[in-house]
Coordinates of C-alpha atoms and ligand atoms in Angstrom, one line a residue:
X13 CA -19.2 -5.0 -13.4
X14 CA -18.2 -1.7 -12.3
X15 CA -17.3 -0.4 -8.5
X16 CA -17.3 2.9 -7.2
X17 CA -14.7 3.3 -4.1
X18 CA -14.4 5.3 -2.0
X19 CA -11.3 6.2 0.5
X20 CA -10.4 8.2 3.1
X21 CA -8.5 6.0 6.2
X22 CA -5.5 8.7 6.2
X23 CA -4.6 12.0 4.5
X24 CA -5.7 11.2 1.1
X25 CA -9.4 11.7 0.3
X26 CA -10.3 9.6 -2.7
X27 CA -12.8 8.1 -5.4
X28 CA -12.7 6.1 -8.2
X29 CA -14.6 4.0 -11.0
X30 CA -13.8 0.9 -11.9
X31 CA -14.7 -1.8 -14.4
X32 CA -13.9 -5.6 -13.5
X33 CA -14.0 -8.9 -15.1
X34 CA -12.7 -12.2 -14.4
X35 CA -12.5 -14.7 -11.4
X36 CA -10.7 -15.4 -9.0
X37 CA -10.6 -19.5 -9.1
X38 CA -7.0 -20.3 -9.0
X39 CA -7.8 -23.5 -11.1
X40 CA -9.6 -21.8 -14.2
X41 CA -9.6 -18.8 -16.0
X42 CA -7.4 -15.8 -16.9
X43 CA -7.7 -13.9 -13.4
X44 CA -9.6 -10.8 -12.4
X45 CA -8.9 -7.7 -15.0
X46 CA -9.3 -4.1 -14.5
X47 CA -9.9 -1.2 -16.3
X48 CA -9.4 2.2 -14.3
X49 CA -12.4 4.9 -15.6
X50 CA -11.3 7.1 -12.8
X51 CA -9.1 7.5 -10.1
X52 CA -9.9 11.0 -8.4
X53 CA -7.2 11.9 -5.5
X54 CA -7.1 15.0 -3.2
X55 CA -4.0 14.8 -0.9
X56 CA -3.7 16.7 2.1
X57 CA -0.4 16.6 2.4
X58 CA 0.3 20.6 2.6
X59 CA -2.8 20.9 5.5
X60 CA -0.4 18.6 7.9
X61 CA 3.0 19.4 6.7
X62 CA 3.3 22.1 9.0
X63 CA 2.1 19.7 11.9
X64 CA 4.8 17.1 10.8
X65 CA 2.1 14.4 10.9
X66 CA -1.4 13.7 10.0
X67 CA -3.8 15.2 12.5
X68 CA -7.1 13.6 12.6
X69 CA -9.4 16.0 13.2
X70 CA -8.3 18.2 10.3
X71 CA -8.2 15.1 7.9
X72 CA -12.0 14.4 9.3
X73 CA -12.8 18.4 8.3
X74 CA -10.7 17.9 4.8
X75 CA -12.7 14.6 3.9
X76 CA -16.0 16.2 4.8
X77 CA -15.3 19.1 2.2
X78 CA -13.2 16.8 -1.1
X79 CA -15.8 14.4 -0.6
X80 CA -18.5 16.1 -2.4
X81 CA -16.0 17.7 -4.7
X82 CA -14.0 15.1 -6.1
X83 CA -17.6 13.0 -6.8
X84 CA -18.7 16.1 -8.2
X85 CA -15.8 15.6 -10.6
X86 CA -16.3 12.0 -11.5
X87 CA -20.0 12.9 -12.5
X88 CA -19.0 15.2 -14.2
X89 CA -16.6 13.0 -16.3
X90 CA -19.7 11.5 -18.5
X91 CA -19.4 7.8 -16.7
X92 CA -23.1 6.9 -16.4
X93 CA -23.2 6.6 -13.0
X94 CA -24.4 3.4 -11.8
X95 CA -22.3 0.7 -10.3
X96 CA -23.1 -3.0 -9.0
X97 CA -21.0 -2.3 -6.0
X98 CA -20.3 0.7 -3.6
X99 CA -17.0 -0.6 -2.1
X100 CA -15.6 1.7 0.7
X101 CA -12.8 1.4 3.3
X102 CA -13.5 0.6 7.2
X103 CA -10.4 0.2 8.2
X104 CA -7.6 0.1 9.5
X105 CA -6.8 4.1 9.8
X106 CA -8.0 6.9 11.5
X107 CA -11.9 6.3 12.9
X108 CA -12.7 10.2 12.5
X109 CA -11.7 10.0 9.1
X110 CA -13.0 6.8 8.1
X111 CA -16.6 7.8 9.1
X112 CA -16.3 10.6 7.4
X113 CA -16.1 8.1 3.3
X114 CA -18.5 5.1 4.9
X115 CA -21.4 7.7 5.8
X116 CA -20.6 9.5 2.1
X117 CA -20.7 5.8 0.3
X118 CA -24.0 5.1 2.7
X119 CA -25.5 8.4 1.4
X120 CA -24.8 7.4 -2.4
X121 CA -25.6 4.1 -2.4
X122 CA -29.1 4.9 -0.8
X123 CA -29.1 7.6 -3.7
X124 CA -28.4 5.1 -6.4
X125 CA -31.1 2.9 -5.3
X126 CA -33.9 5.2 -4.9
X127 CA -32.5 6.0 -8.8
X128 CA -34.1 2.4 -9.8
X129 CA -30.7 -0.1 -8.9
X130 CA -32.0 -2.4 -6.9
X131 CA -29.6 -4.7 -7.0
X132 CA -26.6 -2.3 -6.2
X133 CA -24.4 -3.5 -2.9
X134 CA -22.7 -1.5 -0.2
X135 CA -19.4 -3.3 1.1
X136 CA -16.8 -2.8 3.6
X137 CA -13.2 -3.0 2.3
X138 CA -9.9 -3.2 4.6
X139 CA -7.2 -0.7 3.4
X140 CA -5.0 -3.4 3.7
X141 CA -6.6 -5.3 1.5
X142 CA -6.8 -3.1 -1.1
X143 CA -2.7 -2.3 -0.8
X144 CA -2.4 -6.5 -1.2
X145 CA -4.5 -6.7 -4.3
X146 CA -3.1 -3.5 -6.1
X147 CA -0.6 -5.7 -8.0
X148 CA -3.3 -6.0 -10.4
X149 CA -3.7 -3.1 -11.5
X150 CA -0.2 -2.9 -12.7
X151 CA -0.4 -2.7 -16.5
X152 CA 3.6 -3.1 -17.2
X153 CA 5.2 -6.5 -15.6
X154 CA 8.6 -7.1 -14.5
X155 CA 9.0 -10.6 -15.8
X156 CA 12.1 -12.8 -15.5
X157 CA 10.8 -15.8 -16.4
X158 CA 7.5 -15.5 -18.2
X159 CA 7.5 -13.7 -21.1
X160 CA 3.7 -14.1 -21.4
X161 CA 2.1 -12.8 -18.1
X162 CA 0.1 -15.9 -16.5
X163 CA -2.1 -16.0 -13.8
X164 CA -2.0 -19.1 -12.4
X165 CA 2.1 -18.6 -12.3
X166 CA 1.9 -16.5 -10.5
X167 CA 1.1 -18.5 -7.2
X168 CA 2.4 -19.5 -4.5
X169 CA 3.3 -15.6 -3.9
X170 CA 4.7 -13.7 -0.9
X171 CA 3.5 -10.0 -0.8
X172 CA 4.9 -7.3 1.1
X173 CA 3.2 -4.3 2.4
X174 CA 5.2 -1.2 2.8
X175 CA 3.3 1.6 4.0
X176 CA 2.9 4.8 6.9
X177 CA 1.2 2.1 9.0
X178 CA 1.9 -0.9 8.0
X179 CA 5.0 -3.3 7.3
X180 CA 3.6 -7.0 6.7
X181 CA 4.6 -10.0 4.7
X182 CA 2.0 -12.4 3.6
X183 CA 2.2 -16.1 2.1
X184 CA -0.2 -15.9 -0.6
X185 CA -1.7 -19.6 -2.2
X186 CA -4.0 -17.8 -4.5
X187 CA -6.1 -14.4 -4.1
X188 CA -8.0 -15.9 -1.8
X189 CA -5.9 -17.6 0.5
X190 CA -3.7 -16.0 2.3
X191 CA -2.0 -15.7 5.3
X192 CA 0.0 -13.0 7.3
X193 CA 3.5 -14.9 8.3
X194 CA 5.1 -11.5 10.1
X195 CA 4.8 -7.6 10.6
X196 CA 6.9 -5.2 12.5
X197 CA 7.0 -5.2 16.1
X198 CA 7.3 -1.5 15.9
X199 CA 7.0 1.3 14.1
X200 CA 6.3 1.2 10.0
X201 CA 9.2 1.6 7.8
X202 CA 7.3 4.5 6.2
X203 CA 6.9 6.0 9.6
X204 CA 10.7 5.3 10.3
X205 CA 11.2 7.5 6.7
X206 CA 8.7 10.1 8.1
X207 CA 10.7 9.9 11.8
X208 CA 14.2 10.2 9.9
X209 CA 13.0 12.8 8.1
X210 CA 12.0 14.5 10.9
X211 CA 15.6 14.5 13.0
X212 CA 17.2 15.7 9.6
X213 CA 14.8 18.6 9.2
X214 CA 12.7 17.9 6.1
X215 CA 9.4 18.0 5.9
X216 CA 6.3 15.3 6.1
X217 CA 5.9 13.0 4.4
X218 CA 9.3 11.8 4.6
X219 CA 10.1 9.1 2.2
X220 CA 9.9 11.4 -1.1
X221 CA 12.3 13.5 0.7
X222 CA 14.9 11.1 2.0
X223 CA 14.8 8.9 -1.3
X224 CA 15.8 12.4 -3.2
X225 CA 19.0 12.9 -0.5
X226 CA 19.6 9.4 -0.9
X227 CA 20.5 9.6 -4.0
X228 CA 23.3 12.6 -3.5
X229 CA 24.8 10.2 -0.6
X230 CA 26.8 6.7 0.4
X231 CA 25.1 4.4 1.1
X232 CA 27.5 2.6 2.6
X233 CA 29.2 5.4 4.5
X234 CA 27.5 4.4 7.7
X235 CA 26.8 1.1 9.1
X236 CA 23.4 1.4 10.8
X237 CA 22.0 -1.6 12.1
X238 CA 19.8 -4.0 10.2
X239 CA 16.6 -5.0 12.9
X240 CA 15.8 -8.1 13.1
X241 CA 18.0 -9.2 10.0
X242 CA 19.4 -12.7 11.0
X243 CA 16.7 -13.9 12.8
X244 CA 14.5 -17.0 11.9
X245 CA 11.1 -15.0 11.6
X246 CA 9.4 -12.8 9.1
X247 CA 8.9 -9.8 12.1
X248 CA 10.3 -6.1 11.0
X249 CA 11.4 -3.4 13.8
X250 CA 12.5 -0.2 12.8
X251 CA 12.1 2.1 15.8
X252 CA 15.6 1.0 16.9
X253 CA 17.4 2.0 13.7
X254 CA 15.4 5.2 14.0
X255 CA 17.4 5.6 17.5
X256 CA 20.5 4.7 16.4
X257 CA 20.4 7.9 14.0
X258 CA 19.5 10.0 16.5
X259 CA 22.2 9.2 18.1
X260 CA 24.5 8.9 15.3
X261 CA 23.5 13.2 14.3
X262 CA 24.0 13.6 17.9
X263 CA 27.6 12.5 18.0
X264 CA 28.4 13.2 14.4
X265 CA 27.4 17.0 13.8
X266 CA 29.3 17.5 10.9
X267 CA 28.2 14.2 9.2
X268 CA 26.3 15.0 5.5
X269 CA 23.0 14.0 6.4
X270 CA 23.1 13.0 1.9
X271 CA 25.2 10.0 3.6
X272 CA 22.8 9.4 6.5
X273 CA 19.5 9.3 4.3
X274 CA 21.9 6.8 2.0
X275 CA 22.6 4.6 4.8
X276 CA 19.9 4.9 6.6
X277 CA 17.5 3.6 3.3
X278 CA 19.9 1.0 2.5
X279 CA 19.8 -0.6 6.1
X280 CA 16.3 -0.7 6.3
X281 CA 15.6 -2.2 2.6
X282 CA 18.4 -4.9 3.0
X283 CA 16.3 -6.0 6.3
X284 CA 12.9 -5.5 3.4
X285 CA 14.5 -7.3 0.7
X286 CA 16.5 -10.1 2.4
X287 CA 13.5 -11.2 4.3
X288 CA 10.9 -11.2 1.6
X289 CA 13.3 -13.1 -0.6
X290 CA 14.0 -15.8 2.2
X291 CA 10.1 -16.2 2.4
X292 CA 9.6 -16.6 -0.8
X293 CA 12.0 -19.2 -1.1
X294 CA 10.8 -21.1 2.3
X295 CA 7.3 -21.1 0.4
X296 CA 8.6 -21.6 -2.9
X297 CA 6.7 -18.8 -4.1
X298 CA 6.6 -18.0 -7.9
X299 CA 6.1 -14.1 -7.6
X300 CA 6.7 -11.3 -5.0
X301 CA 4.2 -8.3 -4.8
X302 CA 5.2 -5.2 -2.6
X303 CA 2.8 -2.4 -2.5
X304 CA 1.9 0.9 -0.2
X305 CA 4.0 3.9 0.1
X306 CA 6.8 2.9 0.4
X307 CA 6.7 0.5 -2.6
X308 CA 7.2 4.0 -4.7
X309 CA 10.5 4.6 -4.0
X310 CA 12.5 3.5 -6.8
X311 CA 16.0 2.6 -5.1
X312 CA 13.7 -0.2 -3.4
X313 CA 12.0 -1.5 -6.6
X314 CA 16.2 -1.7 -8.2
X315 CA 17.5 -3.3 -5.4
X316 CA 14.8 -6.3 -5.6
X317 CA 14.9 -6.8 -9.0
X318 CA 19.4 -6.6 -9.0
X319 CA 18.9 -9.0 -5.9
X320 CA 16.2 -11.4 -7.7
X321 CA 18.4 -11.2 -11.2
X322 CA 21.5 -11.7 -9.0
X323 CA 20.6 -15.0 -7.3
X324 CA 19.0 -16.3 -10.7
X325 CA 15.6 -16.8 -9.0
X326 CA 12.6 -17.5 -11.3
X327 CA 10.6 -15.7 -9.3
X328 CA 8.1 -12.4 -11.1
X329 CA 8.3 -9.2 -9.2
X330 CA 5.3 -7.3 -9.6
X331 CA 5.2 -3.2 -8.0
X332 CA 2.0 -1.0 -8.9
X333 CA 2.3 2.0 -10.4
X334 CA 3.5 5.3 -8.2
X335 CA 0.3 6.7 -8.5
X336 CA -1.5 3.1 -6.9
X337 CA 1.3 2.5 -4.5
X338 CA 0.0 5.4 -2.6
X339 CA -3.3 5.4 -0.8
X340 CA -5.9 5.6 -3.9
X341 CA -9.6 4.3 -4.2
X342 CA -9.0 2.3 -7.3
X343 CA -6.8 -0.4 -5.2
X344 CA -10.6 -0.6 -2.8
X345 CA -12.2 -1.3 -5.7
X346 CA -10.6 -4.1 -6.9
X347 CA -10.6 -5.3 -3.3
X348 CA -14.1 -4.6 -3.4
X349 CA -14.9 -7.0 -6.7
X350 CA -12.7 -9.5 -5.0
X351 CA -14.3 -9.7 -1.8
X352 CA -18.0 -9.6 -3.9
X353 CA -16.8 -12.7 -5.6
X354 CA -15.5 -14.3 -3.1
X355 CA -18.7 -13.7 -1.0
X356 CA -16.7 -11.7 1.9
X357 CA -18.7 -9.2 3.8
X358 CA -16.9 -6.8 6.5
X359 CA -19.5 -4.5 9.1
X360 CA -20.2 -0.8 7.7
X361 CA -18.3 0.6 11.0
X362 CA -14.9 2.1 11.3
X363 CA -12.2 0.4 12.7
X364 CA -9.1 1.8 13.1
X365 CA -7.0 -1.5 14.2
X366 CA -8.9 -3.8 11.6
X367 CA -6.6 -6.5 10.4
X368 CA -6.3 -8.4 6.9
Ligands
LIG412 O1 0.4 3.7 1.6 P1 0.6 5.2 2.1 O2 0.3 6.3 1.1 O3 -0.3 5.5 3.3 C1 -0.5 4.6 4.4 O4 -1.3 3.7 4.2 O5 0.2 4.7 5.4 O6 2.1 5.3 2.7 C2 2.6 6.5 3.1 C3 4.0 6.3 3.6 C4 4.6 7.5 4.3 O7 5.3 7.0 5.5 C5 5.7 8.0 3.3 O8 6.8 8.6 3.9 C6 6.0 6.7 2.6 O9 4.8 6.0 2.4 N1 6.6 7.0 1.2 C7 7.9 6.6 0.9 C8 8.0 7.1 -0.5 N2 6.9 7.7 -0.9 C9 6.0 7.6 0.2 N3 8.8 6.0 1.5 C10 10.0 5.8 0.9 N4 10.3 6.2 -0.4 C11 9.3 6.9 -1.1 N5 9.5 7.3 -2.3
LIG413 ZN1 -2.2 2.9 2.7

């Protein structure tokens, strides 16, 4: 079967072709598998940079004209173009923009149908959901304990989401099933790295950028304080961490901001990491999957694993690609085949505080 996504809920305007295979019945079967044909991205990252932030009206205008451009591209790549399933986000992100890919998918489905595909469907996907599934579309596994990669080891799983909007931890009992257990009462810890960023002058987005002067700094040169650490729930809050190095530059002028970016990452993935490992062992899980933005940055992906080795935990950690823990359309697509297996239909409208 092969899905054509379609994504455009922030800054990123993307569309890509995928093949899938596979169930999703946690009882039988290998899993769901995946084969990437194309995964066309056009980031719009220089457009707000000056801004410091995305501004919706100029991601709506930048959609509008890479739309046509990047599917320009993919016909142009020699796929035959005709897919069982036109998967597309609605949700959660910025409404302007998200119009701007659910009228485009409209357009081509209708297109593809006229063509003689009758049997071609047009489904709603949540960003979010796509950022949950993307773990399967990683190709190389970090495996402690199983040497073979196993499907049904893999659940009970706890998956984190780490992205500009999002920070949420979910008990996972199959692909399926799942359920959100906590989320930060705040701000995102991306959108704490893009705030951070911000008071020590570096430009949007701001997680590349401090995870680069992180790695110049000490880490434990400031004590900042760890949100929400020690107590009994899986909530995040980062906005107050945010403040306490606003303060911190205030009264520290000649502090080297290579030691604040240190301490300041280190803080806020010892809050990521203790509490995703404390889930997973309240639900026994088997694996952990992190995914979204934030995902990418590498000291985050070490820590985990020296944590997980440390403690002598049999659990798999499993981290997309760079490339697919940033907003893409291949991770809707496999949402897309998930949610067309498991029958789950979404309305074609934007909706910019959708949930998973
Ligand atoms: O998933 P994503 O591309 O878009 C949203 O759905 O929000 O995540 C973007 C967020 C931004 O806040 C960005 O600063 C952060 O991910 N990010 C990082 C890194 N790369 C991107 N944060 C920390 N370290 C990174 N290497
Ligand atoms: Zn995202």
């Amino acid at each position: 079967m092969k899905i054509l996504a379609i994504e455009t809920s922030c800054d990123e305007t993307a569309i890509a072709l995928v093949e899938a295979k596979g169930g999703v019945n946690p009882s039988t079967g290998s899993g769901p598998k995946f084969k990437i044909l194309e995964n066309l991205v056009a980031s719009q990252i220089k457009i707000h940079r000056p801004f410091g932030g995305v501004v919706p009206n100029l991601a709506k205008r930048e959609h509008l004209k890479n739309l046509p451009i990047l599917f320009k591209k993919l016909v142009a790549s020699g796929y035959t173009l005709n897919p069982d399933i036109v998967a597309v986000t609605v949700g959660p992100g910025l409404e302007p923009a998200l119009w701007t890919g659910i009228n485009f998918a409209k357009e081509i489905y209708k297109e593809i149908k006229k063509l003689g595909n009758k049997e071609i469907k047009l489904i709603g996907i949540s960003h979010l959901e796509g950022h949950l599934y993307s773990f399967l579309l990683e190709q190389k596994r970090v495996n402690f304990q199983f040497s073979i990669f196993n499907f049904q080891n893999l659940f009970p799983a706890v998956a984190l989401i780490i992205s500009g909007g999002h920070t949420i931890l979910i008990k996972m009992d199959s692909l399926v099933k799942y359920k959100k257990i906590g989320e930060t009462r705040d701000d995102a810890v991306g959108e704490a790295f893009d705030k951070v960023a911000r008071l020590l002058n570096l430009p949007y987005p701001g997680g590349p950028e401090i995870e680069k002067l992180a790695k110049k700094g000490n880490s434990s040169a400031i004590n900042f304080p760890r949100p929400m650490l020690n107590q009994k729930n899986y909530d995040f809050s980062f906005s107050g961490l945010k403040t306490s190095i606003l303060y911190y530059l205030r009264d520290n002028k000649n502090v080297k901001i290579e030691d604040v970016a240190a301490s300041f990452q280190s803080a806020a993935f010892e809050v990521l990491i203790k509490k995703t490992l404390r889930a997973a062992n309240e639900f026994k899980a088997k694996s952990i999957f992190i995914s979204g933005g934030v995902a990418a940055n590498k000291t985050l992906k070490k820590e985990f694993i020296l944590k997980i080795e440390n403690l002598k935990l049999k659990i798999d950690f499993l981290v997309p690609p760079k490339n697919l823990c940033a907003d893409n359309a291949a991770m809707i697509a496999v949402a897309g085949y998930i949610n067309h297996l498991r029958k789950k239909k979404r309305r074609l409208t934007a909706n910019g505080n959708l949930n998973i």
